[in-house]
mmCIF file of C-alpha atoms in Angstrom:
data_model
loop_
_atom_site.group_PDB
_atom_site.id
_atom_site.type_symbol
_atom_site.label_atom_id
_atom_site.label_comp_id
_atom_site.label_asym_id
_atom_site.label_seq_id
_atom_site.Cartn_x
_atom_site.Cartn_y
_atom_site.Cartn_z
ATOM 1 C CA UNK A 200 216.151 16.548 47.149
ATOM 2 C CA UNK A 201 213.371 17.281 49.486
ATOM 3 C CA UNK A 202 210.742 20.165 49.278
ATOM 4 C CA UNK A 203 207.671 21.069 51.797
ATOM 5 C CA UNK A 204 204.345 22.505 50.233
ATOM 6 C CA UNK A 205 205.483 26.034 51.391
ATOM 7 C CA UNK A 206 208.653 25.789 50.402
ATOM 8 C CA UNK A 207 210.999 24.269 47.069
ATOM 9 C CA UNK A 208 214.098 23.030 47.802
ATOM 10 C CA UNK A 209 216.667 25.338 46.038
ATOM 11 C CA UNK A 210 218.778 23.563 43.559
ATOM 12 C CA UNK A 211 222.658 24.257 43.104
ATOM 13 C CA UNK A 212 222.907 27.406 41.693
ATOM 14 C CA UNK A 213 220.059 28.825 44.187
ATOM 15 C CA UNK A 214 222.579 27.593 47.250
ATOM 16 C CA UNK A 215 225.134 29.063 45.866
ATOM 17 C CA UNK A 216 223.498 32.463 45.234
ATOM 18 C CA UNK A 217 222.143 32.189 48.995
ATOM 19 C CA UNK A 218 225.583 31.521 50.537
ATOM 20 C CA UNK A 219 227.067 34.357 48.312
ATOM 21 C CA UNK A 220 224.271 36.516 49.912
ATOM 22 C CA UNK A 221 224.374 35.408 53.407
ATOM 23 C CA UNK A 222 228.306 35.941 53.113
ATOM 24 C CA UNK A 223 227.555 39.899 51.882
ATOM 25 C CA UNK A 224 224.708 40.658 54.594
ATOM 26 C CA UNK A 225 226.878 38.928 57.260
ATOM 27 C CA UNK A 226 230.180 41.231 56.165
ATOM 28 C CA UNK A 227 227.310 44.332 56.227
ATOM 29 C CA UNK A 228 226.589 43.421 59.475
ATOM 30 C CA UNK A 229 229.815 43.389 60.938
ATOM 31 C CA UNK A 230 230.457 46.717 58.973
ATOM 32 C CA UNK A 231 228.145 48.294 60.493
ATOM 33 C CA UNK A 232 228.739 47.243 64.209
ATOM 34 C CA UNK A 233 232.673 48.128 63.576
ATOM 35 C CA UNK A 234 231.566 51.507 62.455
ATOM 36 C CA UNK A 235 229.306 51.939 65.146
ATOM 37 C CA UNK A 236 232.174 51.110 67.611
ATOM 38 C CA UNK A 237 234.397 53.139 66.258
ATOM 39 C CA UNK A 238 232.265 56.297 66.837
ATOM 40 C CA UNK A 239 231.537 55.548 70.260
ATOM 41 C CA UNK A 240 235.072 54.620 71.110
ATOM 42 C CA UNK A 241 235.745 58.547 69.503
ATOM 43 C CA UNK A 242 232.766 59.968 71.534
ATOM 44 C CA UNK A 243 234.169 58.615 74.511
ATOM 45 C CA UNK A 244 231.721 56.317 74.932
ATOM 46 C CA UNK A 245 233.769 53.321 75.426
ATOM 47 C CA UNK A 246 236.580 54.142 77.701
ATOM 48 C CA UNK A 247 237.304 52.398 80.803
ATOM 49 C CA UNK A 248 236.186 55.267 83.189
ATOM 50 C CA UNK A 249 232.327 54.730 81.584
ATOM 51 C CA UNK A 250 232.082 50.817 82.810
ATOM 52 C CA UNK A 251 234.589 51.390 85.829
ATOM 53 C CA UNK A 252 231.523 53.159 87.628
ATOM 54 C CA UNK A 253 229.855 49.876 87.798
ATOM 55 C CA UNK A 254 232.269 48.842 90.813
ATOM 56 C CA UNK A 255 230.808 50.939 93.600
ATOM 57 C CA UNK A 256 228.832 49.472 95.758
ATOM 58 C CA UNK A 257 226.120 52.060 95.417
ATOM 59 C CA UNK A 258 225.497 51.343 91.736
ATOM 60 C CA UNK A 259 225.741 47.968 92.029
ATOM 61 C CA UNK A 260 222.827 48.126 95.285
ATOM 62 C CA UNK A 261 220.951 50.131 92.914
ATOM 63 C CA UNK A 262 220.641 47.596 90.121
ATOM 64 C CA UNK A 263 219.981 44.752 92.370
ATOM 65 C CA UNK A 264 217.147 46.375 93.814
ATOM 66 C CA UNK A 265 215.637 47.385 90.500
ATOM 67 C CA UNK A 266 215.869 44.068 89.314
ATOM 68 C CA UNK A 267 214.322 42.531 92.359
ATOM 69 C CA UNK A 268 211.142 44.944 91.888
ATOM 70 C CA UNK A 269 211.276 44.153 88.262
ATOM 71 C CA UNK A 270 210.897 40.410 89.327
ATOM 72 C CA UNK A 271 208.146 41.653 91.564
ATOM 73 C CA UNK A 272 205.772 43.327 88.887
ATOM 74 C CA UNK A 273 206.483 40.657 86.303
ATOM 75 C CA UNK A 274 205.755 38.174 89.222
ATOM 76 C CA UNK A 275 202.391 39.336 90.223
ATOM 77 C CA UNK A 276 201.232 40.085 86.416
ATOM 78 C CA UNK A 277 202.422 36.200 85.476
ATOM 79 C CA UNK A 278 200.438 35.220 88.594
ATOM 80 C CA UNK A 279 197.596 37.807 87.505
ATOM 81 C CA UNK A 280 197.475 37.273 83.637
ATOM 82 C CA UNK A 281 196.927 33.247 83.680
ATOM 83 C CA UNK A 282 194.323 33.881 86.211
ATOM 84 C CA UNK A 283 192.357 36.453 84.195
ATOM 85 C CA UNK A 284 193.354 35.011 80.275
ATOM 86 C CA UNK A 285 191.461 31.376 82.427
ATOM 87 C CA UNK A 286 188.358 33.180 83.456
ATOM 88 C CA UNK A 287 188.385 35.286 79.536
ATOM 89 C CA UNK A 288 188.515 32.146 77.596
ATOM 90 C CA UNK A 289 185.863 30.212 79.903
ATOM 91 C CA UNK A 290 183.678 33.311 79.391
ATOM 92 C CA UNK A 291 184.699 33.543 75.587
ATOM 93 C CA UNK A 292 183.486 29.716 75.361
ATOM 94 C CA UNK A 293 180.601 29.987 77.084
ATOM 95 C CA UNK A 294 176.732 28.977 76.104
ATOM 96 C CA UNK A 295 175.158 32.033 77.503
ATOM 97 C CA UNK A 296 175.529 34.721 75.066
ATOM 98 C CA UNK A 297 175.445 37.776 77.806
ATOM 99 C CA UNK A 298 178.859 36.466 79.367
ATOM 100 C CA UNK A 299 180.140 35.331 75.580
ATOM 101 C CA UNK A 300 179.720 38.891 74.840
ATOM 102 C CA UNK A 301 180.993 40.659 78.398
ATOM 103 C CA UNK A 302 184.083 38.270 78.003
ATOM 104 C CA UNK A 303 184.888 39.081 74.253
ATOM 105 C CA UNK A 304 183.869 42.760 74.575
ATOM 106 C CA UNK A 305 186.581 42.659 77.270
ATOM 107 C CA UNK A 306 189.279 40.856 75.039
ATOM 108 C CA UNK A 307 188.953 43.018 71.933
ATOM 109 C CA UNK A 308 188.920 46.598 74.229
ATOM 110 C CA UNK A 309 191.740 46.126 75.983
ATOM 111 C CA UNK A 310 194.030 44.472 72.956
ATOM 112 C CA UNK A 311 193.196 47.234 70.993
ATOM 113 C CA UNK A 312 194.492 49.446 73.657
ATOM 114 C CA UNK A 313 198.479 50.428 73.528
ATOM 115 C CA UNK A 314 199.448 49.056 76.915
ATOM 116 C CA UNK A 315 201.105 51.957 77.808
ATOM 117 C CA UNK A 316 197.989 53.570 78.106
ATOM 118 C CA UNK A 317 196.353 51.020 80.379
ATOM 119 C CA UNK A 318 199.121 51.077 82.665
ATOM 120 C CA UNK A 319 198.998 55.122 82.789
ATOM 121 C CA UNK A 320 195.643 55.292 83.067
ATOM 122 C CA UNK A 321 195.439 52.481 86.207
ATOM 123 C CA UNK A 322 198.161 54.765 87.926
ATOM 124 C CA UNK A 323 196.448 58.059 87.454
ATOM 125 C CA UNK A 324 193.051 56.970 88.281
ATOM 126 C CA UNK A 325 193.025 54.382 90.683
ATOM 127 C CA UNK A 326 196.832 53.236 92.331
ATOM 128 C CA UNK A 327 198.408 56.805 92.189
ATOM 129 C CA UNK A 328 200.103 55.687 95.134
ATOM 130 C CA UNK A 329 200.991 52.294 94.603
ATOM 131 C CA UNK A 330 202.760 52.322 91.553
ATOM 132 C CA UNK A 331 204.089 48.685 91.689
ATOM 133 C CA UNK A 332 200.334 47.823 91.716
ATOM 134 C CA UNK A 333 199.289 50.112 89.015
ATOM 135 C CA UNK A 334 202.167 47.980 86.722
ATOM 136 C CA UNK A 335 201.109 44.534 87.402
ATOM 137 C CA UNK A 336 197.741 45.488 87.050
ATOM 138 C CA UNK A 337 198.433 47.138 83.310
ATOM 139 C CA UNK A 338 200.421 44.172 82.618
ATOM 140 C CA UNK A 339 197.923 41.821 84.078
ATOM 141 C CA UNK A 340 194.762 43.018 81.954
ATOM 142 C CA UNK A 341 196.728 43.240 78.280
ATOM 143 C CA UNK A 342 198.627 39.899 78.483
ATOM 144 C CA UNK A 343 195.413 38.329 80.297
ATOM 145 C CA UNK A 344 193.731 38.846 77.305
ATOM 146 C CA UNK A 345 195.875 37.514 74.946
ATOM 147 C CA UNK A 346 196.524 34.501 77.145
ATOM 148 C CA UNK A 347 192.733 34.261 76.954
ATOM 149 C CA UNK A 348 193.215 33.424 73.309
ATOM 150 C CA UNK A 349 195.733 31.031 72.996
ATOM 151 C CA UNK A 350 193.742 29.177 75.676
ATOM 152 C CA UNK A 351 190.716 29.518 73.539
ATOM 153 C CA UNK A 352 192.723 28.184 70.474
ATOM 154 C CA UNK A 353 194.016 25.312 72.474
ATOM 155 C CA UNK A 354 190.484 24.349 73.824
ATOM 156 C CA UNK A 355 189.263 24.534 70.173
ATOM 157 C CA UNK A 356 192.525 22.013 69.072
ATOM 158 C CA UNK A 357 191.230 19.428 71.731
ATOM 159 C CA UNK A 358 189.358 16.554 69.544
ATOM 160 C CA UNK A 359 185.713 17.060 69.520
ATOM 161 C CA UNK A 360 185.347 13.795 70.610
ATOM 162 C CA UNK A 361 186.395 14.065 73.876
ATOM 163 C CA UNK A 362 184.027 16.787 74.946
ATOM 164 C CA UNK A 363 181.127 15.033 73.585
ATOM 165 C CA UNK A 364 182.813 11.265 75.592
ATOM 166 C CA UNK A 365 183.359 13.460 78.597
ATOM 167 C CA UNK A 366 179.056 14.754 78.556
ATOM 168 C CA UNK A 367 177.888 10.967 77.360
ATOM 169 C CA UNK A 368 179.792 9.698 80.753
ATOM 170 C CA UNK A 369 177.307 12.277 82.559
ATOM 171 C CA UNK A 370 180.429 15.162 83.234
ATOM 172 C CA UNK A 371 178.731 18.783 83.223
ATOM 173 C CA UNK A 372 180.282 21.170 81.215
ATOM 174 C CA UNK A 373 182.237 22.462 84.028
ATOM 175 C CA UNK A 374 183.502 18.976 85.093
ATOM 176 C CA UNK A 375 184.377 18.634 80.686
ATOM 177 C CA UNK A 376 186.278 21.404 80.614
ATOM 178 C CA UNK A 377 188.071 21.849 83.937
ATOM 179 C CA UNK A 378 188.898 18.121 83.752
ATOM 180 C CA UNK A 379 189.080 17.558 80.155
ATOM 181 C CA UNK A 380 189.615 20.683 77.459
ATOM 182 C CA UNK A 381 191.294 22.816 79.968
ATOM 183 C CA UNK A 382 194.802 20.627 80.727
ATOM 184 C CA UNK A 383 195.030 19.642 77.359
ATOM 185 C CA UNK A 384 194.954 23.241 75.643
ATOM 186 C CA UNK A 385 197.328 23.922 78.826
ATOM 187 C CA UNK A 386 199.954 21.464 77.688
ATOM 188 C CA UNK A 387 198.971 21.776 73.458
ATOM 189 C CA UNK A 388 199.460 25.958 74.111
ATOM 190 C CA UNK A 389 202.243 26.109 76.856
ATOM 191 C CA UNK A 390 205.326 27.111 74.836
ATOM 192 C CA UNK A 391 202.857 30.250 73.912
ATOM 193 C CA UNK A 392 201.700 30.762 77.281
ATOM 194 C CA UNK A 393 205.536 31.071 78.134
ATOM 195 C CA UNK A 394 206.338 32.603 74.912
ATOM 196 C CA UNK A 395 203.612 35.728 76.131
ATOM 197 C CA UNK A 396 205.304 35.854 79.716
ATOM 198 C CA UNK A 397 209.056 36.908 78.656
ATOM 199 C CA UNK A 398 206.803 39.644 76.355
ATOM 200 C CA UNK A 399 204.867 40.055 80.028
ATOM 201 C CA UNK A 400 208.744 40.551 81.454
ATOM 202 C CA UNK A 401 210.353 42.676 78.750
ATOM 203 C CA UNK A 402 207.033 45.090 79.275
ATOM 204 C CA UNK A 403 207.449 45.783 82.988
ATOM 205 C CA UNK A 404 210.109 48.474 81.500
ATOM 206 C CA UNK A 405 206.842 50.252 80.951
ATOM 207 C CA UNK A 406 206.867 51.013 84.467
ATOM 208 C CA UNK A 407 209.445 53.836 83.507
ATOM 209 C CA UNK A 408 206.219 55.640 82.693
ATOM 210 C CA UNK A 409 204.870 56.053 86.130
ATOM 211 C CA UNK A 410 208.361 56.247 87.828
ATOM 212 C CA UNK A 411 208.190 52.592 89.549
ATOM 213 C CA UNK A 412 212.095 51.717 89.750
ATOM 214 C CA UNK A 413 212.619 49.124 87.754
ATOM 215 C CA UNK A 414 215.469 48.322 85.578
ATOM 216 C CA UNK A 415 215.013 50.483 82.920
ATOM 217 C CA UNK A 416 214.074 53.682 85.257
ATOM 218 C CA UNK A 417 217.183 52.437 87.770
ATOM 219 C CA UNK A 418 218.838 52.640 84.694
ATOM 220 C CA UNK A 419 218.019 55.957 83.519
ATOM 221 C CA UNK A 420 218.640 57.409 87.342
ATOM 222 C CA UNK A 421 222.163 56.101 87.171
ATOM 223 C CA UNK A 422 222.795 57.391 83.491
ATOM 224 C CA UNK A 423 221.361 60.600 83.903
ATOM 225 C CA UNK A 424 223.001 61.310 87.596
ATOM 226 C CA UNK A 425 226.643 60.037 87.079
ATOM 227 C CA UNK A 426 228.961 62.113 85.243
ATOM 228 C CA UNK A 427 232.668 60.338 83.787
ATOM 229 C CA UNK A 428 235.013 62.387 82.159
ATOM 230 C CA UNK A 429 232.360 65.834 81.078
ATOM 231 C CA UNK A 430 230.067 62.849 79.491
ATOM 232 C CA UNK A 431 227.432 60.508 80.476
ATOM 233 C CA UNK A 432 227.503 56.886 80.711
ATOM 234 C CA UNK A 433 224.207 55.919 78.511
ATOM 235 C CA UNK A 434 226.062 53.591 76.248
ATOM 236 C CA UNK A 435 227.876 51.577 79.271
ATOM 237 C CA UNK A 436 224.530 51.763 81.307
ATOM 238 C CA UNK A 437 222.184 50.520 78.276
ATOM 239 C CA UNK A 438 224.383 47.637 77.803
ATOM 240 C CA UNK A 439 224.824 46.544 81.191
ATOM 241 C CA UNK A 440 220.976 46.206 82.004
ATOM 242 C CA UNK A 441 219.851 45.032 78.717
ATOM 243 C CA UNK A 442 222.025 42.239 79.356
ATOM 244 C CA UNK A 443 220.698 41.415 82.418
ATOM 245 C CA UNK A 444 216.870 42.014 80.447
ATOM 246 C CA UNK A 445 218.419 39.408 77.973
ATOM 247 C CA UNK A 446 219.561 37.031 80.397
ATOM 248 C CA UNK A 447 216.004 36.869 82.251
ATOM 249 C CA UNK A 448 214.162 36.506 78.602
ATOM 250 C CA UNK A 449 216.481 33.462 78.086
ATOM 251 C CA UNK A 450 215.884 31.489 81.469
ATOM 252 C CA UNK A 451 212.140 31.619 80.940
ATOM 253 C CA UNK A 452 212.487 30.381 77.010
ATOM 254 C CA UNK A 453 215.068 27.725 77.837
ATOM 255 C CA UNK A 454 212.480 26.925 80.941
ATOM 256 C CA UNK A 455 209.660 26.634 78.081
ATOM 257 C CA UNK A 456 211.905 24.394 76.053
ATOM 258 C CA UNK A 457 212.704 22.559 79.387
ATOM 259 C CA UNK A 458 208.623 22.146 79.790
ATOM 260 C CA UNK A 459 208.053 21.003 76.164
ATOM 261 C CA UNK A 460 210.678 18.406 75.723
ATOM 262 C CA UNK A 461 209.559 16.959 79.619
ATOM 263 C CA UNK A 462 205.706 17.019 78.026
ATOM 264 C CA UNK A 463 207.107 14.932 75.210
ATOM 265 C CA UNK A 464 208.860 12.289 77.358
ATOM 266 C CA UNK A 465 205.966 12.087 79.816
ATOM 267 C CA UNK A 466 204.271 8.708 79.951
ATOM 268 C CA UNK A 467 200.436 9.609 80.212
ATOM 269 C CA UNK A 468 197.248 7.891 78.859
ATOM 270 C CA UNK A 469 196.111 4.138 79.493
ATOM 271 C CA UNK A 470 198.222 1.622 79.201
ATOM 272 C CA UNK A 471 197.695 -0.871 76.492
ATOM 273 C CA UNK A 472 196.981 -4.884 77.602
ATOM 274 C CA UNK A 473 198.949 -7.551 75.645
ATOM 275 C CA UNK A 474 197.195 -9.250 73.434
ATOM 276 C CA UNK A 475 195.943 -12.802 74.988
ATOM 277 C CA UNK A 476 195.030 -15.783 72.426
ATOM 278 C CA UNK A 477 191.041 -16.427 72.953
ATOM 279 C CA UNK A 478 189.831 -20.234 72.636
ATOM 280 C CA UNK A 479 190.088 -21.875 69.242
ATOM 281 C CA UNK A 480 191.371 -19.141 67.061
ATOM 282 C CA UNK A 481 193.922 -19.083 65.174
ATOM 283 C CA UNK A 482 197.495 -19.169 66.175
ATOM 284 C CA UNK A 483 199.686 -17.262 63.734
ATOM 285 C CA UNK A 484 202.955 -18.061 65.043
ATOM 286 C CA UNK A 485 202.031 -21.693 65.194
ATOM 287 C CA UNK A 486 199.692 -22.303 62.269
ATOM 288 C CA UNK A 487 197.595 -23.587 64.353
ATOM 289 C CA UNK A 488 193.971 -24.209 64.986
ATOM 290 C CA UNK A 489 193.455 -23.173 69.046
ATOM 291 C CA UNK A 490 192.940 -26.327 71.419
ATOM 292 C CA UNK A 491 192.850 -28.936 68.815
ATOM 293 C CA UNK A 492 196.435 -28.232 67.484
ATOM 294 C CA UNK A 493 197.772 -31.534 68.479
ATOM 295 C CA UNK A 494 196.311 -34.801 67.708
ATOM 296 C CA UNK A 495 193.123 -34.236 66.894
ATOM 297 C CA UNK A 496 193.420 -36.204 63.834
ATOM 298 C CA UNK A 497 195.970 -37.873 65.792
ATOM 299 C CA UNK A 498 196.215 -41.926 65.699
ATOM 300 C CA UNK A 499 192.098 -42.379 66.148
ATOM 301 C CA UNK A 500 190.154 -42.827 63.111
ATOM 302 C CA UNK A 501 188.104 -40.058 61.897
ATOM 303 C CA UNK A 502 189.860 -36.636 63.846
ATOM 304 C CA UNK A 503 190.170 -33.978 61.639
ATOM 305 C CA UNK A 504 193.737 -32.388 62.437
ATOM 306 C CA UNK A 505 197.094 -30.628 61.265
ATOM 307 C CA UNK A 506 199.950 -33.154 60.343
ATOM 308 C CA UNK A 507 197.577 -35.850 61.461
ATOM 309 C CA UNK A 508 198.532 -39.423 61.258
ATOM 310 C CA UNK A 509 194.865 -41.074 62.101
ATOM 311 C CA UNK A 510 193.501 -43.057 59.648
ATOM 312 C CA UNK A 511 189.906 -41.210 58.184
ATOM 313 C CA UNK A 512 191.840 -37.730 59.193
ATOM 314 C CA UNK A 513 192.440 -35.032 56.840
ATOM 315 C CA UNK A 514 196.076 -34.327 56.370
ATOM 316 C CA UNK A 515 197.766 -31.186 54.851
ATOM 317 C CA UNK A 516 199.645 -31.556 52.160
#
């Protein structure tokens, strides 16, 4: 039986105890989802009519759109947040205190922020116009920030070693980190750095605030606007684009896995030389003393030798 430092092993009654429990909370579960089906399918909720309106054209135009400006927005604040979570975390790392200071001021402001505001805020006071803009910019500054810090944490992973191999070949600091700290925190950190982006996707719903029509404000237009049998198709709607939401967040995590196990397999570094034999040392697979294996001590008087026959020549027992 096997235990971590965080964690004991359980013994026989604890697994049983833990599969009795994981039997109840599973039959909860279900419980609760057949009850909550049930009073949907009496509301209404669940009727053919409700997912039938799914089949026109119109709708289905409508959705396709909003999810091609939802790819937009989360497009240009991917594009926008790597750029500006690079430049935070050279700033956060650098030697000159004024820009150390700028670049963490920066970072702790706008994390402390609810995003929602920043996006608002953006849209009201700068890109009233340009909503789409207003979004990726929001998006851009909050998740640039925290992609700052996992960059930071993966530049601080790199072995100190490197850096200081890297400034004894003559590299500036530049040179050390564009060449050396930066690709490695890149490849250490990039399951994060993905990880962040499907939080960067499932927040362009935040564009809902400022009407940009997007999935979730598509969606809310086609709830709120299409009337089936005295009721209103929330339930049908909800379900339909937060499977497409789901979907998305699953093609970017399977792409991270995708990136990680590829990372693994990748043959990088220097390649190691066999290991040649150097003059007169010793031969472990023979036994062996270099050049004078054979017949040194061989048939002529005093040769000193392996196995040697000669006459003054030390043998080995």
């Amino acid at each position: 039986m096997s235990a971590s430092v965080l964690y004991d092993a359980p013994g026989p009654k604890a697994l049983v105890r833990n599969r009795i429990y994981a039997v109840l909370g599973a039959l909860a579960i279900a419980a609760l989802i057949a009850v909550s089906l049930l009073r949907l399918a009496d509301k209404g909720h669940l009727a053919p009519e409700m997912w039938d309106i799914f089949n026109y054209a119109g709708i289905r135009q409508n959705i396709a759109d909003a999810l091609v400006a939802t790819l937009k927005a989360f497009g240009l604040a991917a594009v926008g947040s790597l750029v500006l979570g690079v430049v935070l975390a050279v700033g956060r790392l650098s030697d000159h205190k004024p820009v150390r200071w700028a670049a963490t001021t920066f970072i702790e402001l706008f994390r402390s922020l609810p995003l929602l505001i920043t996006i608002y805020a953006i849209w009201v006071g700068f890109l009233t116009d340009h909503s789409m803009w207003a979004l990726a910019a929001g998006l851009s500054i909050y998740n640039g920030c925290v992609q700052a810090e996992v960059l930071r944490a993966g530049v601080n992973a790199v072995p100190r070693g490197q850096s200081e191999a890297a400034y004894a070949l003559g590299m500036r600091k530049t040179q050390v980190m564009v060449t050396v700290l930066m690709p490695q925190a890149v490849r250490s950190m990039l399951p994060t750095i993905i990880s962040q982006l499907v939080v960067t996707l499932k927040d362009t719903s935040l564009g809902f605030i400022i009407l940009y029509p997007e999935l979730l404000q598509t969606a809310r237009l086609i709830a709120s606007n299409t009337q089936v049998n005295g009721q209103y198709p929330y339930v049908s709607t909800i379900a339909v684009i937060g499977t497409i939401y789901i979907a998305l967040c699953l093609l970017l995590s399977s792409l991270a896995t995708w990136i990680e196990k590829r990372g693994r397999r990748a043959k990088t570094g220097i390649a190691v030389a066999p290991a040649v034999q150097a003059p007169g040392t010793i031969d472990a697979t023979a036994g062996t003393f270099g050049p004078t294996a054979e017949g040194a001590g061989g048939a002529g008087g005093a040769g000193t030798g392996i196995d040697g026959a000669g006459g003054a020549g030390v043998t080995k027992d």
